[in-house]
Coordinates of C-alpha atoms in Angstrom, one line a residue:
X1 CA 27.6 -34.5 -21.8
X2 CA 26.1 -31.0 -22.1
X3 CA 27.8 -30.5 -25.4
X4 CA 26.1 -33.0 -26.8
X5 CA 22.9 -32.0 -25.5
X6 CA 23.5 -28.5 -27.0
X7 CA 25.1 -30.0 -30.4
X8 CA 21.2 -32.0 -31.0
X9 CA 19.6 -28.5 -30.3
X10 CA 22.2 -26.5 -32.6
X11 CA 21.0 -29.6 -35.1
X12 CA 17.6 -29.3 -34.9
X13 CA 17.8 -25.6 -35.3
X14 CA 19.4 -25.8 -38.6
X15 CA 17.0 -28.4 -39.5
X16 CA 14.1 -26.4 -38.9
X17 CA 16.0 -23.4 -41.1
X18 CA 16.6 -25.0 -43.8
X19 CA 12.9 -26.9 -43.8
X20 CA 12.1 -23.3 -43.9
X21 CA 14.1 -20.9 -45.5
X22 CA 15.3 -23.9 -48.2
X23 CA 18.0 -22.2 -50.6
X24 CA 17.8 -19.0 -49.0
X25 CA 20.0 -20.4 -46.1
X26 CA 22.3 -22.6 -48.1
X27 CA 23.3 -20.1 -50.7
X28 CA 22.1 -22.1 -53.4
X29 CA 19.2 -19.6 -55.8
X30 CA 18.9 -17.3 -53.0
X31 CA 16.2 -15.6 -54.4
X32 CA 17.2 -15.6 -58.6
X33 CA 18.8 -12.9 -60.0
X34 CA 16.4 -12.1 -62.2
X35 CA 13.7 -11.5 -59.5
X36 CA 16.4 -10.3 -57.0
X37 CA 17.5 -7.4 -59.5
X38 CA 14.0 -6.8 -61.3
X39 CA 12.7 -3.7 -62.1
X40 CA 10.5 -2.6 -59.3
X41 CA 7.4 -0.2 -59.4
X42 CA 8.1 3.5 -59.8
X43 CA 9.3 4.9 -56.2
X44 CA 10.8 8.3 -57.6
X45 CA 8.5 9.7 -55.2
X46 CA 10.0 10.4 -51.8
X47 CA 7.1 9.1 -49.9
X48 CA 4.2 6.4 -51.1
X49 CA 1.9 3.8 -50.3
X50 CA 1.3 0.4 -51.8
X51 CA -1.1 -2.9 -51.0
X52 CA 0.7 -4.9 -48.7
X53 CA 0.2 -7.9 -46.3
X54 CA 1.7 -6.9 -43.0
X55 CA -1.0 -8.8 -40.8
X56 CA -4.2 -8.6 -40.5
X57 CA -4.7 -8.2 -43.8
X58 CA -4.1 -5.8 -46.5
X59 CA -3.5 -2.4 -45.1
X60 CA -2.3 0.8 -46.5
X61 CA 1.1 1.9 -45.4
X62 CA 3.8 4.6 -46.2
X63 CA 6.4 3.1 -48.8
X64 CA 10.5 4.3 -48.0
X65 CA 12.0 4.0 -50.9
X66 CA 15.9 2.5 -50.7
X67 CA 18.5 3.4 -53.1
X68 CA 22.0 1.7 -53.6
X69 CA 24.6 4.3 -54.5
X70 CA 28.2 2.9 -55.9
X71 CA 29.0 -0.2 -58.4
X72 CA 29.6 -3.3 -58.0
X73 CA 25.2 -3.2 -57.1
X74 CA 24.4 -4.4 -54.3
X75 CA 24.5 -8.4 -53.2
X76 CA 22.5 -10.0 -51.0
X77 CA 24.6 -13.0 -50.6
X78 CA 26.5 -11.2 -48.7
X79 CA 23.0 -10.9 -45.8
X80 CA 23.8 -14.9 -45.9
X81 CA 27.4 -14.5 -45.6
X82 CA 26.4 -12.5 -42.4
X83 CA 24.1 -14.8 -40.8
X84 CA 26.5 -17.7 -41.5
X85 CA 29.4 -15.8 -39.5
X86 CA 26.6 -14.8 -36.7
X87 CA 26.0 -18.7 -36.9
X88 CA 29.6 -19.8 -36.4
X89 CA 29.7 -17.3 -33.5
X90 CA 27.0 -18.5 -31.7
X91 CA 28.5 -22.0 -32.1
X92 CA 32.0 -20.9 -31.3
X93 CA 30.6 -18.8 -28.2
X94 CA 28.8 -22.4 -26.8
X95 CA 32.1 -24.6 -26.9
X96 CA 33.5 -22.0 -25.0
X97 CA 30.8 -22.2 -22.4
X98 CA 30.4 -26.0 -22.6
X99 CA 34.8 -26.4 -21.8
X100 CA 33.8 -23.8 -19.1
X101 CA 31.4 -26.0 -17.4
X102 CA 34.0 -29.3 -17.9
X103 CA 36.6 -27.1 -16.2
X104 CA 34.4 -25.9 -13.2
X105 CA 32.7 -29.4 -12.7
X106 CA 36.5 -31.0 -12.5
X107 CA 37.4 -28.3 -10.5
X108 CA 34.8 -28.5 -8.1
X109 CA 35.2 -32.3 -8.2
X110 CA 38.6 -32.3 -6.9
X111 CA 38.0 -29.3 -4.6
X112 CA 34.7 -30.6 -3.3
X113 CA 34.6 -34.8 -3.3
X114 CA 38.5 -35.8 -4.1
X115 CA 39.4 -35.8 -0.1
X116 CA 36.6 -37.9 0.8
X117 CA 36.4 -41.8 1.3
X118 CA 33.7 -42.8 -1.4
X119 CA 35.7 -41.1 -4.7
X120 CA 33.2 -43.5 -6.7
X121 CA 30.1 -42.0 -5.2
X122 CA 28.8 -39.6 -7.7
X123 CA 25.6 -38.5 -6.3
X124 CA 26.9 -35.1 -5.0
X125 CA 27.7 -34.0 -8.6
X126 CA 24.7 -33.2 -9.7
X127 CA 24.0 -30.3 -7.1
X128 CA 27.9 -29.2 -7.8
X129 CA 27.5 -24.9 -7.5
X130 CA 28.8 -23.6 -10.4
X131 CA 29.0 -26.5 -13.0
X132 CA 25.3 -27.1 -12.5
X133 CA 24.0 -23.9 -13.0
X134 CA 26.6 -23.7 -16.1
X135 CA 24.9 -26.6 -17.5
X136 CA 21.4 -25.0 -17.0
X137 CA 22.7 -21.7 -18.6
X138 CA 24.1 -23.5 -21.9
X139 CA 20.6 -25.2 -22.4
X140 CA 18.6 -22.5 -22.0
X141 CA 21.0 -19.7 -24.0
X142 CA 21.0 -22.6 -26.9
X143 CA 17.3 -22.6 -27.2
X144 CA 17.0 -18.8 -27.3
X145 CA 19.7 -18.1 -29.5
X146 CA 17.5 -20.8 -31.7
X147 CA 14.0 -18.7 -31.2
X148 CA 16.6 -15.5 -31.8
X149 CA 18.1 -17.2 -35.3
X150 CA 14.5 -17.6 -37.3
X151 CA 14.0 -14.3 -36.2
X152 CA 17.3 -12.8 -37.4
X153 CA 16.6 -14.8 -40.7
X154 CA 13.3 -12.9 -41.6
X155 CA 14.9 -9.4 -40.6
X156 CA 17.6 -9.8 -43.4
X157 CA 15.8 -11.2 -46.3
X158 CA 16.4 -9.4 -49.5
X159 CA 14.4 -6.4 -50.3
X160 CA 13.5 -3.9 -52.7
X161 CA 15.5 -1.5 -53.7
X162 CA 16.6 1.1 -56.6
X163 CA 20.3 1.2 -58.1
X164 CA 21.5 5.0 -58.6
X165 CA 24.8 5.3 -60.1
X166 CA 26.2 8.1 -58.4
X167 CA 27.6 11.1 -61.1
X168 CA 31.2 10.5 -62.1
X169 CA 33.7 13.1 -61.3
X170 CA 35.0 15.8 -63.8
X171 CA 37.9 14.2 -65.4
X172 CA 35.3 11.3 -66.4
X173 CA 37.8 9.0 -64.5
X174 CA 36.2 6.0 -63.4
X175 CA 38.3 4.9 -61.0
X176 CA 38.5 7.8 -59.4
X177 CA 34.6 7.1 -58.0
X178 CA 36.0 3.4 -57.3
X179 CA 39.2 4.7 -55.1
X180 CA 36.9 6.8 -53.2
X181 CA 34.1 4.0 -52.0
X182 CA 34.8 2.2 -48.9
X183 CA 33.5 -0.9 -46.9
X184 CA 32.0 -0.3 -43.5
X185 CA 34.3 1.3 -41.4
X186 CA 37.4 0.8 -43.6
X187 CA 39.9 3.1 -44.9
X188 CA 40.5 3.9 -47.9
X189 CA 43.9 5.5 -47.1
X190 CA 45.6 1.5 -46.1
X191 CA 44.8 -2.3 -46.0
X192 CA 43.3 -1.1 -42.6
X193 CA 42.4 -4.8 -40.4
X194 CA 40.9 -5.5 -37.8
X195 CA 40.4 -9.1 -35.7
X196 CA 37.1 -10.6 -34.5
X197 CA 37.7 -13.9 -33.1
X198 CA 34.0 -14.9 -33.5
X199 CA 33.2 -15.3 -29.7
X200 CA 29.8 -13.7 -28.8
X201 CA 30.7 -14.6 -25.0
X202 CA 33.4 -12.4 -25.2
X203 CA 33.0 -9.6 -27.6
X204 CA 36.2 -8.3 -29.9
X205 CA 38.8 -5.9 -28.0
X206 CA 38.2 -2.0 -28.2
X207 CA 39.0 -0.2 -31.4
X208 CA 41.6 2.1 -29.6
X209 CA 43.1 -0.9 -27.9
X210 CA 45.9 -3.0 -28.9
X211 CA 44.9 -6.2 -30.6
X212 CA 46.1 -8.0 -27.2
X213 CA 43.2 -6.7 -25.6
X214 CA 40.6 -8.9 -27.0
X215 CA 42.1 -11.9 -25.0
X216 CA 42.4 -10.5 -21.6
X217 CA 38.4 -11.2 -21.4
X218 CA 37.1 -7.8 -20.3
X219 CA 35.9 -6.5 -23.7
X220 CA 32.4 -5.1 -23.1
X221 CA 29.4 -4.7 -26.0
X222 CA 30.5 -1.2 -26.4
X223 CA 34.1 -2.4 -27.1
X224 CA 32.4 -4.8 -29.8
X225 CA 29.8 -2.8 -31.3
X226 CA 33.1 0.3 -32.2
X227 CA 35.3 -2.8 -33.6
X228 CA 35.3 -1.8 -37.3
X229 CA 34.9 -4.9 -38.4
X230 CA 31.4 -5.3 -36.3
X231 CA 29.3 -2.9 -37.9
X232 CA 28.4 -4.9 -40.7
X233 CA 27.7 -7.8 -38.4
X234 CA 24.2 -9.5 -37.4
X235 CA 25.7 -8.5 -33.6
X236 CA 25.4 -5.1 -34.4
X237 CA 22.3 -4.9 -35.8
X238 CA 21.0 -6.9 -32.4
X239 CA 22.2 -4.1 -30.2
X240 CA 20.4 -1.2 -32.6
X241 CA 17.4 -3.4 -32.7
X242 CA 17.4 -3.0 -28.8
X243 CA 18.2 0.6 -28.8
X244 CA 16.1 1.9 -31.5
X245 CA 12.8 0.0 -31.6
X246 CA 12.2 -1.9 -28.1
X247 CA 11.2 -0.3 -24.7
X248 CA 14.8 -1.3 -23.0
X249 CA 16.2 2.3 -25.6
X250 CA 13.5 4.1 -24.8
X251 CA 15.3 6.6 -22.2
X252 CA 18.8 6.3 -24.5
X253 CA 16.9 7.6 -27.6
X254 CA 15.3 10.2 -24.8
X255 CA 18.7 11.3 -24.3
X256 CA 19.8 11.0 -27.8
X257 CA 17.7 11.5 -30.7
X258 CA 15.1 13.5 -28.7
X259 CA 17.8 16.3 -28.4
X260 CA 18.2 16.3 -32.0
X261 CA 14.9 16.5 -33.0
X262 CA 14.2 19.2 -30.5
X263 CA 16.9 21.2 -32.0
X264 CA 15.3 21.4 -35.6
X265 CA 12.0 22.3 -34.1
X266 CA 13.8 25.2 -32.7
X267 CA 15.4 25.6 -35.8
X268 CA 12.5 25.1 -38.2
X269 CA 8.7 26.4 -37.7
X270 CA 6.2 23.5 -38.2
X271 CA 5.0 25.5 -41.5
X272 CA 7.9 24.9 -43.1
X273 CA 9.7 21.8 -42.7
X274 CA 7.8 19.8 -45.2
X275 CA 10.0 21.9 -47.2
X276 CA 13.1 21.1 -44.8
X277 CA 15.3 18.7 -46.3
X278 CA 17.5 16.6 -43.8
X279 CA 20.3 14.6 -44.0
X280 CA 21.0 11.8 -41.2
X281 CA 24.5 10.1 -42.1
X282 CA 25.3 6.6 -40.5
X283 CA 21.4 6.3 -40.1
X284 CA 21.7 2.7 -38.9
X285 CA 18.2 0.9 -38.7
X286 CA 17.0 4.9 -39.1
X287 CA 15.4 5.4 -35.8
X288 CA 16.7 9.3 -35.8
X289 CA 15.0 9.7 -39.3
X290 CA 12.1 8.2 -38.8
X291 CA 11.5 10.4 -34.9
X292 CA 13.1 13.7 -37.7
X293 CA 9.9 12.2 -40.6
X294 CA 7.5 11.7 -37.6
X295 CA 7.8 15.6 -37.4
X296 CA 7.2 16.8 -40.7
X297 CA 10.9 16.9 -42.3
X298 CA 12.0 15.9 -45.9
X299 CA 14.4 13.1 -44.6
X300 CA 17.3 11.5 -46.5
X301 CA 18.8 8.4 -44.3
X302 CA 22.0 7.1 -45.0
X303 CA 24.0 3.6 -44.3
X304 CA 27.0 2.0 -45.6
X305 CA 26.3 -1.2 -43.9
X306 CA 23.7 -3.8 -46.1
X307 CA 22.9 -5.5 -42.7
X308 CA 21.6 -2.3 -41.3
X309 CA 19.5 -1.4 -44.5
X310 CA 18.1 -5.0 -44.7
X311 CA 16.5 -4.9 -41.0
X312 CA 16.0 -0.8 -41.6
X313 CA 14.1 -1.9 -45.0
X314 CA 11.7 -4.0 -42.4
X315 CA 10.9 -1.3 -40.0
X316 CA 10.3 1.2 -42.5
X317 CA 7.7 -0.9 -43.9
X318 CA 5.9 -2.3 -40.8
X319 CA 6.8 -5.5 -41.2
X320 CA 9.4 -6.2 -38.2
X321 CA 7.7 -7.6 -35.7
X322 CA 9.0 -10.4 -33.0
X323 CA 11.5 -10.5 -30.1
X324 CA 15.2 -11.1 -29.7
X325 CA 17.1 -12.0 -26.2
X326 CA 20.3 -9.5 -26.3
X327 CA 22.1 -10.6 -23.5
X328 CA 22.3 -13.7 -24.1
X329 CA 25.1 -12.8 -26.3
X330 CA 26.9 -10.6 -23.8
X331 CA 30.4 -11.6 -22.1
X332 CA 30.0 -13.5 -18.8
X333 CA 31.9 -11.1 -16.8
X334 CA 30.7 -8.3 -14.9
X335 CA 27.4 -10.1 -14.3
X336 CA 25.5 -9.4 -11.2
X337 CA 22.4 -11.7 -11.8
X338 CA 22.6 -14.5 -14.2
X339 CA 18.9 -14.7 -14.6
X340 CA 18.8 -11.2 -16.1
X341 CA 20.6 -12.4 -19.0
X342 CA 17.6 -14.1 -20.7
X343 CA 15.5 -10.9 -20.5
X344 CA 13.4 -10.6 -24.0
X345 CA 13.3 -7.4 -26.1
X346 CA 10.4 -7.1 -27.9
X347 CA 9.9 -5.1 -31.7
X348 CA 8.8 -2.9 -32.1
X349 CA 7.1 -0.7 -29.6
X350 CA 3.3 -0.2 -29.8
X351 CA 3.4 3.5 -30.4
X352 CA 5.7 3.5 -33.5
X353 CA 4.9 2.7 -37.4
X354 CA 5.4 4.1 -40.6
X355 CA 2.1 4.9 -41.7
X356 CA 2.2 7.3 -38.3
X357 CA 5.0 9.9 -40.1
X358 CA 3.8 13.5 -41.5
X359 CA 7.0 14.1 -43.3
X360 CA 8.1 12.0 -46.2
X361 CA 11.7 9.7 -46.0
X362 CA 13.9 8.0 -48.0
X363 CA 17.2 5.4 -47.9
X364 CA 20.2 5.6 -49.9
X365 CA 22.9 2.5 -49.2
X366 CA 26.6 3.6 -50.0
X367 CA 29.6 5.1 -48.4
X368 CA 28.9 8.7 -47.3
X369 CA 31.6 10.3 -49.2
X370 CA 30.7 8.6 -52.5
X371 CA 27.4 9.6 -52.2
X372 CA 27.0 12.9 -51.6
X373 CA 29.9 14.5 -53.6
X374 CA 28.8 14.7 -57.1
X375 CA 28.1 17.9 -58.1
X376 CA 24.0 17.2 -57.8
X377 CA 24.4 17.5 -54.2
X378 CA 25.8 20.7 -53.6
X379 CA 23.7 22.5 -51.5
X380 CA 20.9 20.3 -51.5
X381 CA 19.9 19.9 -47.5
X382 CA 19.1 22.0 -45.3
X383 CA 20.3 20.9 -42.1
X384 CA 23.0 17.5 -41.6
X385 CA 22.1 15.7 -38.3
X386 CA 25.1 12.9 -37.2
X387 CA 24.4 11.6 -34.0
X388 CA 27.3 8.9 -33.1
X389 CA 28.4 9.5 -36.4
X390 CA 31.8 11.5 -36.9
X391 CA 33.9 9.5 -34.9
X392 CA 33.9 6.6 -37.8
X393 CA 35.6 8.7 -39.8
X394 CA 39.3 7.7 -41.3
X395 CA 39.8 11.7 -41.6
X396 CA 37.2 13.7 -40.0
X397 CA 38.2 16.5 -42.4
X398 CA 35.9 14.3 -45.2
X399 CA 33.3 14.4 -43.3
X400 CA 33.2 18.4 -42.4
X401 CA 34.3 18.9 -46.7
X402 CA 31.2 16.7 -47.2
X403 CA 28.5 18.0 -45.2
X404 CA 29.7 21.7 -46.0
X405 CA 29.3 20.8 -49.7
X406 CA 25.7 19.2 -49.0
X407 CA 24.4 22.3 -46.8
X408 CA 22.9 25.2 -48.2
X409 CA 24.5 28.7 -46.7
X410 CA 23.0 29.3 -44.0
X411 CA 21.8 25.7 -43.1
X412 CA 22.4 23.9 -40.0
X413 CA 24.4 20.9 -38.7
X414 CA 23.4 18.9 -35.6
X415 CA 25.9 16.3 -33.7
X416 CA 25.7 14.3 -30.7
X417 CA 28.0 11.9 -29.9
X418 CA 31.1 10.7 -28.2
X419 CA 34.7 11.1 -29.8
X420 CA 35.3 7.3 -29.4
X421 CA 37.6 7.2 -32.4
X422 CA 37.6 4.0 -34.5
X423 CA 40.8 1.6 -35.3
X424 CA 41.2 3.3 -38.9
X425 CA 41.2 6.8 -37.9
X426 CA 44.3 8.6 -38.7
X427 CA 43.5 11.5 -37.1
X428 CA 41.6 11.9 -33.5
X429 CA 41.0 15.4 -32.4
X430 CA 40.5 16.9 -29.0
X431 CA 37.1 18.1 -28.2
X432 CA 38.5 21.7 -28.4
X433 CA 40.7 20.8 -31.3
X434 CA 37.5 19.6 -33.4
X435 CA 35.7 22.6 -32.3
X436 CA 38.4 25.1 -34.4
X437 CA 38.4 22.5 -37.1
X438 CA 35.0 22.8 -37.8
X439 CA 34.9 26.3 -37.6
X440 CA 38.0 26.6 -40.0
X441 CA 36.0 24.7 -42.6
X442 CA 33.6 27.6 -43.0
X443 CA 31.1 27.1 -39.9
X444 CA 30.1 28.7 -37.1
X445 CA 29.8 27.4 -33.6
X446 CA 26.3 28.3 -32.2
X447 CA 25.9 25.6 -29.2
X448 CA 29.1 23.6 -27.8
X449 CA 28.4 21.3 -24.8
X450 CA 29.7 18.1 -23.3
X451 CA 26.6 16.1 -21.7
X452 CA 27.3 16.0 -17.7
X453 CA 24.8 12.6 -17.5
X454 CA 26.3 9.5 -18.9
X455 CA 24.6 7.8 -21.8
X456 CA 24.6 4.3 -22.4
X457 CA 25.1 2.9 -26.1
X458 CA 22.4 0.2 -26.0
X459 CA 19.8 0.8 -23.5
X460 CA 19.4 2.4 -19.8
X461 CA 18.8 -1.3 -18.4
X462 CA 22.6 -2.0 -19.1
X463 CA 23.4 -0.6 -15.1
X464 CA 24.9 -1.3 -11.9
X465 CA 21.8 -3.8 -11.6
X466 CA 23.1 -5.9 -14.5
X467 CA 26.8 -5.8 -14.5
X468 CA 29.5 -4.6 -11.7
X469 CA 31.2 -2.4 -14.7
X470 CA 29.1 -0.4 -16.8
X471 CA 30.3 1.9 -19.8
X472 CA 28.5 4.9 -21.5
X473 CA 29.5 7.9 -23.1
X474 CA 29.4 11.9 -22.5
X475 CA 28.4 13.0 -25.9
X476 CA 29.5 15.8 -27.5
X477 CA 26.7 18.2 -28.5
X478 CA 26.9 21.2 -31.1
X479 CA 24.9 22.8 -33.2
X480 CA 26.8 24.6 -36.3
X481 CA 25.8 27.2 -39.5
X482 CA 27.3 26.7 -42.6
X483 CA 28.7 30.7 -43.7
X484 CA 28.3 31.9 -46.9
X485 CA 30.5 30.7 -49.9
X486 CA 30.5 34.3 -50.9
X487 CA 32.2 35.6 -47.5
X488 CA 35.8 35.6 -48.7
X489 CA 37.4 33.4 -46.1
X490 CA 40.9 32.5 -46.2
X491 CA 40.5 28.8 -46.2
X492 CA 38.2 28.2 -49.0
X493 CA 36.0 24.8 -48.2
X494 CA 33.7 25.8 -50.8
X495 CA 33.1 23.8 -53.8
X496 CA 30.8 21.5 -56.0
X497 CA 33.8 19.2 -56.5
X498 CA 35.0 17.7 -53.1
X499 CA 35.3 14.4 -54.5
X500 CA 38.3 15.5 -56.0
X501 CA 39.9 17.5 -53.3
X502 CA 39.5 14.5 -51.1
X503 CA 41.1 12.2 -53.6
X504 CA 44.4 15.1 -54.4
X505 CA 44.8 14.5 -50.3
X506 CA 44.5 11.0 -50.2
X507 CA 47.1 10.9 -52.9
X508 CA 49.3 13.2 -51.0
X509 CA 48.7 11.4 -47.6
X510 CA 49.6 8.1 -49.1
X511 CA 52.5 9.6 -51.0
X512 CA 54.1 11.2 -47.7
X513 CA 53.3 7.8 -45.3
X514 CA 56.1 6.0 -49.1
X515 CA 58.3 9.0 -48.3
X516 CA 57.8 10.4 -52.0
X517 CA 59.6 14.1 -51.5
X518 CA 58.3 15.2 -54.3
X519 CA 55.2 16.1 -52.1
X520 CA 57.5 17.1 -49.2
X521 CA 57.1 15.4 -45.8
X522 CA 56.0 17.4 -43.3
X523 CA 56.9 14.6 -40.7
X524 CA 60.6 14.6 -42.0
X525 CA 60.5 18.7 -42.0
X526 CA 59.5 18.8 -37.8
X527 CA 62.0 15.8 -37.3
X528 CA 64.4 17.9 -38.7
X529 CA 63.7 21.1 -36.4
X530 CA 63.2 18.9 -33.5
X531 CA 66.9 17.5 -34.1
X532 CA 68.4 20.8 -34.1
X533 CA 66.7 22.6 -30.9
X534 CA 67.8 18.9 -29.3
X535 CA 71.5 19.3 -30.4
X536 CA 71.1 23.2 -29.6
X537 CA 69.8 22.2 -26.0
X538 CA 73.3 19.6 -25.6

């Protein structure tokens, strides 16, 4: 039976990881706490090199240092707890494919050999259309997913990195800093959830969708890869792996971070941006800053996700290097050529390394809004680049207070991306809507575009040639400048304390969803009016 065949192989695999990996894949002393959280050398300086192995022997490469913002510190067990869920996937996404090849070869039994005379004749089964080629395709996905898992393991081992607390607000309260920290594309505002039914074969349902959707088998790796509950998830990381460092991206990041590096060259003469510092939100396995570094910038990357950091941590340093099969974890629908499914994406390409950037780069793990609203970071960037970036947002009015308090007057902010709002956001502006949003915060509008040309999310090679539907986006470009503070607006978004702003409207938010009056409730107010022009209209 194929599920036994592919139950030895799924046996052998975890055999050979353990022979290998030992305690780091069990859980047990992964990596001790003392050397886990030992002081490392001095990395205060933005950019650095050290001695290091990477192959070939001991070469001289650019050091990024990584900082963890926000308390508890960081734990790595939580990398194993990643690859242990990625694991059960893979073995939950091979049952489903061995009880569909015991459905098709029954199926085609009875369709194709029932009627005739010999029923005990089994020599046809073997060349059976679909159930034969379904048994082929489960032996060969199990072995790559096995070449794909030692691979995976080496990308998220623990790393170094430096623990900043960040600066506490005003009122000293504690908990305050605590209230404000959120997981991966959580809120903060409710006990947001989100399902993932742990089926790489067929990804989770769409963020926007109702949880029904996820069942009705047509969810797509775009609807997987905005699930909220993804993005801290091995699968994720496969798909920016693809995007940002192998030859299948190479046209999306054309399309994508090109454009935003273009812009700050228009922005910023080459004589001054060593002195240009940039901030890249949601920096992912930091692609975008590295392309921004490659150019001469002062670049500060950022990522809430410790999955993203640990395989960002590895490119950074030149030491990512080996070759995944991506679609071998897509859904089987849609699927024009099964063949093209075990395609190999090699990392990374030939042209790219670290010790290739002019500008110098750093890494700081923690939730956006944590991070960058102490008082230290007021006005501290020059430009804000978020390329598919606001749309995570729980209240895109955080973000726009955040990077207003983080730009210097005058500086610039870059965004591409779509508006594919996530599960937890509470509010999802129109394109238009955004645009007056933004520029009530205190910004002004100098470029607003919708891309005409469709971009893909993972690489140019997911097309009609692939799959019978194929998804993309038409992102949202702009390009805004922060005004002066000292202009006198009306709405004032000014201020070296947005941490506490944002918690005062949290408070009132969650006060007005429990129907406390004393903050009045707008919702009630307009239900109110609306009843009266109704009875008015009878």
């Amino acid at each position: 039976m194929v599920w036994e065949t592919t139950a030895f192989i799924l046996l052998q695999v975890w055999l050979s990881i353990i022979a290998t990996f030992g305690d780091t894949i069990t859980g047990i002393d992964f990596h001790s706490m003392e050397e886990r959280d030992a002081p490392i050398q001095d990395t205060t300086v933005p950019m650095m090199t050290r001695n290091a192995d990477y192959g070939g022997g001991v070469q001289q490469r650019p050091h990024v240092p990584f900082f963890a913002v926000g308390t508890p510190a960081v734990d790595f067990t939580s990398l194993v707890h990643a690859m242990n869920e990625h694991r059960e996937s893979i073995s939950s996404s091979l049952k489903n494919l061995d009880r569909s090849y015991r459905i098709a070869r029954a199926s085609e039994y009875y369709m194709l050999f029932r009627d005739t005379d010999d029923d005990d004749n089994d020599d046809g089964l073997s060349s059976l259309p679909l159930s034969s080629s379904l048994e082929r395709r489960i032996e060969r996905i199990a072995t790559l997913l096995e070449a794909d898992m030692l691979v995976l393991e080496s990308l998220l081992d623990p790393f170094d990195l430096i623990h900043a607390l960040p600066e506490p607000p005003d009122d000293d309260d504690s908990s305050a800093s605590a209230s404000a920290a959120r997981q991966c594309g959580h809120s903060s505002y409710t006990d947001a959830s989100s399902s993932n039914d742990g089926d790489i074969a067929q990804h989770a349902h769409n963020s926007n969708d109702p949880p029904s959707r996820k069942d009705d088998g047509t969810a797509t790796v775009t609807d997987y890869i905005n699930s909220p509950s993804s993005y801290d998830s091995v699968m994720h990381a496969i798909s920016h792996i693809v995007r940002d460092w192998t030859i299948l991206g190479k046209d999306v990041r054309k399309s994508t971070y090109t454009w935003c590096v273009d812009e700050l060259h228009e922005l910023y003469e080459e004589n001054v941006r060593s002195i240009t510092k940039v901030l890249v939100p949601g920096a992912g396995l930091a692609r975008l800053s590295y392309d921004i570094a490659l150019s001469g910038f002062n670049v500060d990357a950022n990522e809430c996700s410790l999955v993203m950091s640990a395989v960002a941590h590895k490119f950074l340093h030149g030491i990512a290097a080996g070759s995944l099969h991506p679609f071998c974890y897509d859904s089987l629908m849609n699927e024009v050529d099964s063949q093209l499914r075990y395609e190999e994406a090699i990392f990374p390409e030939e042209d790219t390394g670290p010790d290739h950037m002019v500008g110098t780069m750093s890494y700081t793990i923690g939730d956006f809004i944590l991070a960058y609203s102490p008082a230290a970071k007021h006005m501290s960037f020059d430009s804000v680049v978020t390329c598919f970036f606001i749309d995570t947002a729980t209240n895109v009015y955080e973000y726009i207070t955040i990077i207003n308090h983080v730009l210097r007057d005058g500086g610039t902010w870059v965004n591409l991306g779509p508006l594919q709002w996530h599960r937890n956001a509470l509010i999802t502006p129109s394109a238009d809507e955004l645009k007056i949003m933004i520029h009530s915060m205190g910004f002004t509008i100098n470029k607003w575009s919708i891309d005409q040309n469709m971009v893909n999310y993972r690489s140019e090679f997911d097309n009609h040639e692939r799959f019978t539907r194929v998804e993309g986006y038409h992102a949202l470009h702009f390009v805004a400048t922060k005004n002066s503070c000292r202009q006198g607006r009306k709405i004032n978004s000014c201020t070296n304390d947005p941490l506490t702003k944002i918690l005062l409207m949290r408070d009132a938010l969650q006060r007005e969803q429990s129907g406390d009056r004393q903050y009045g409730s707008y919702t009630q107010e307009h239900e109110h009016k609306s009843k009266i022009i109704i009875e008015e209209l009878d």
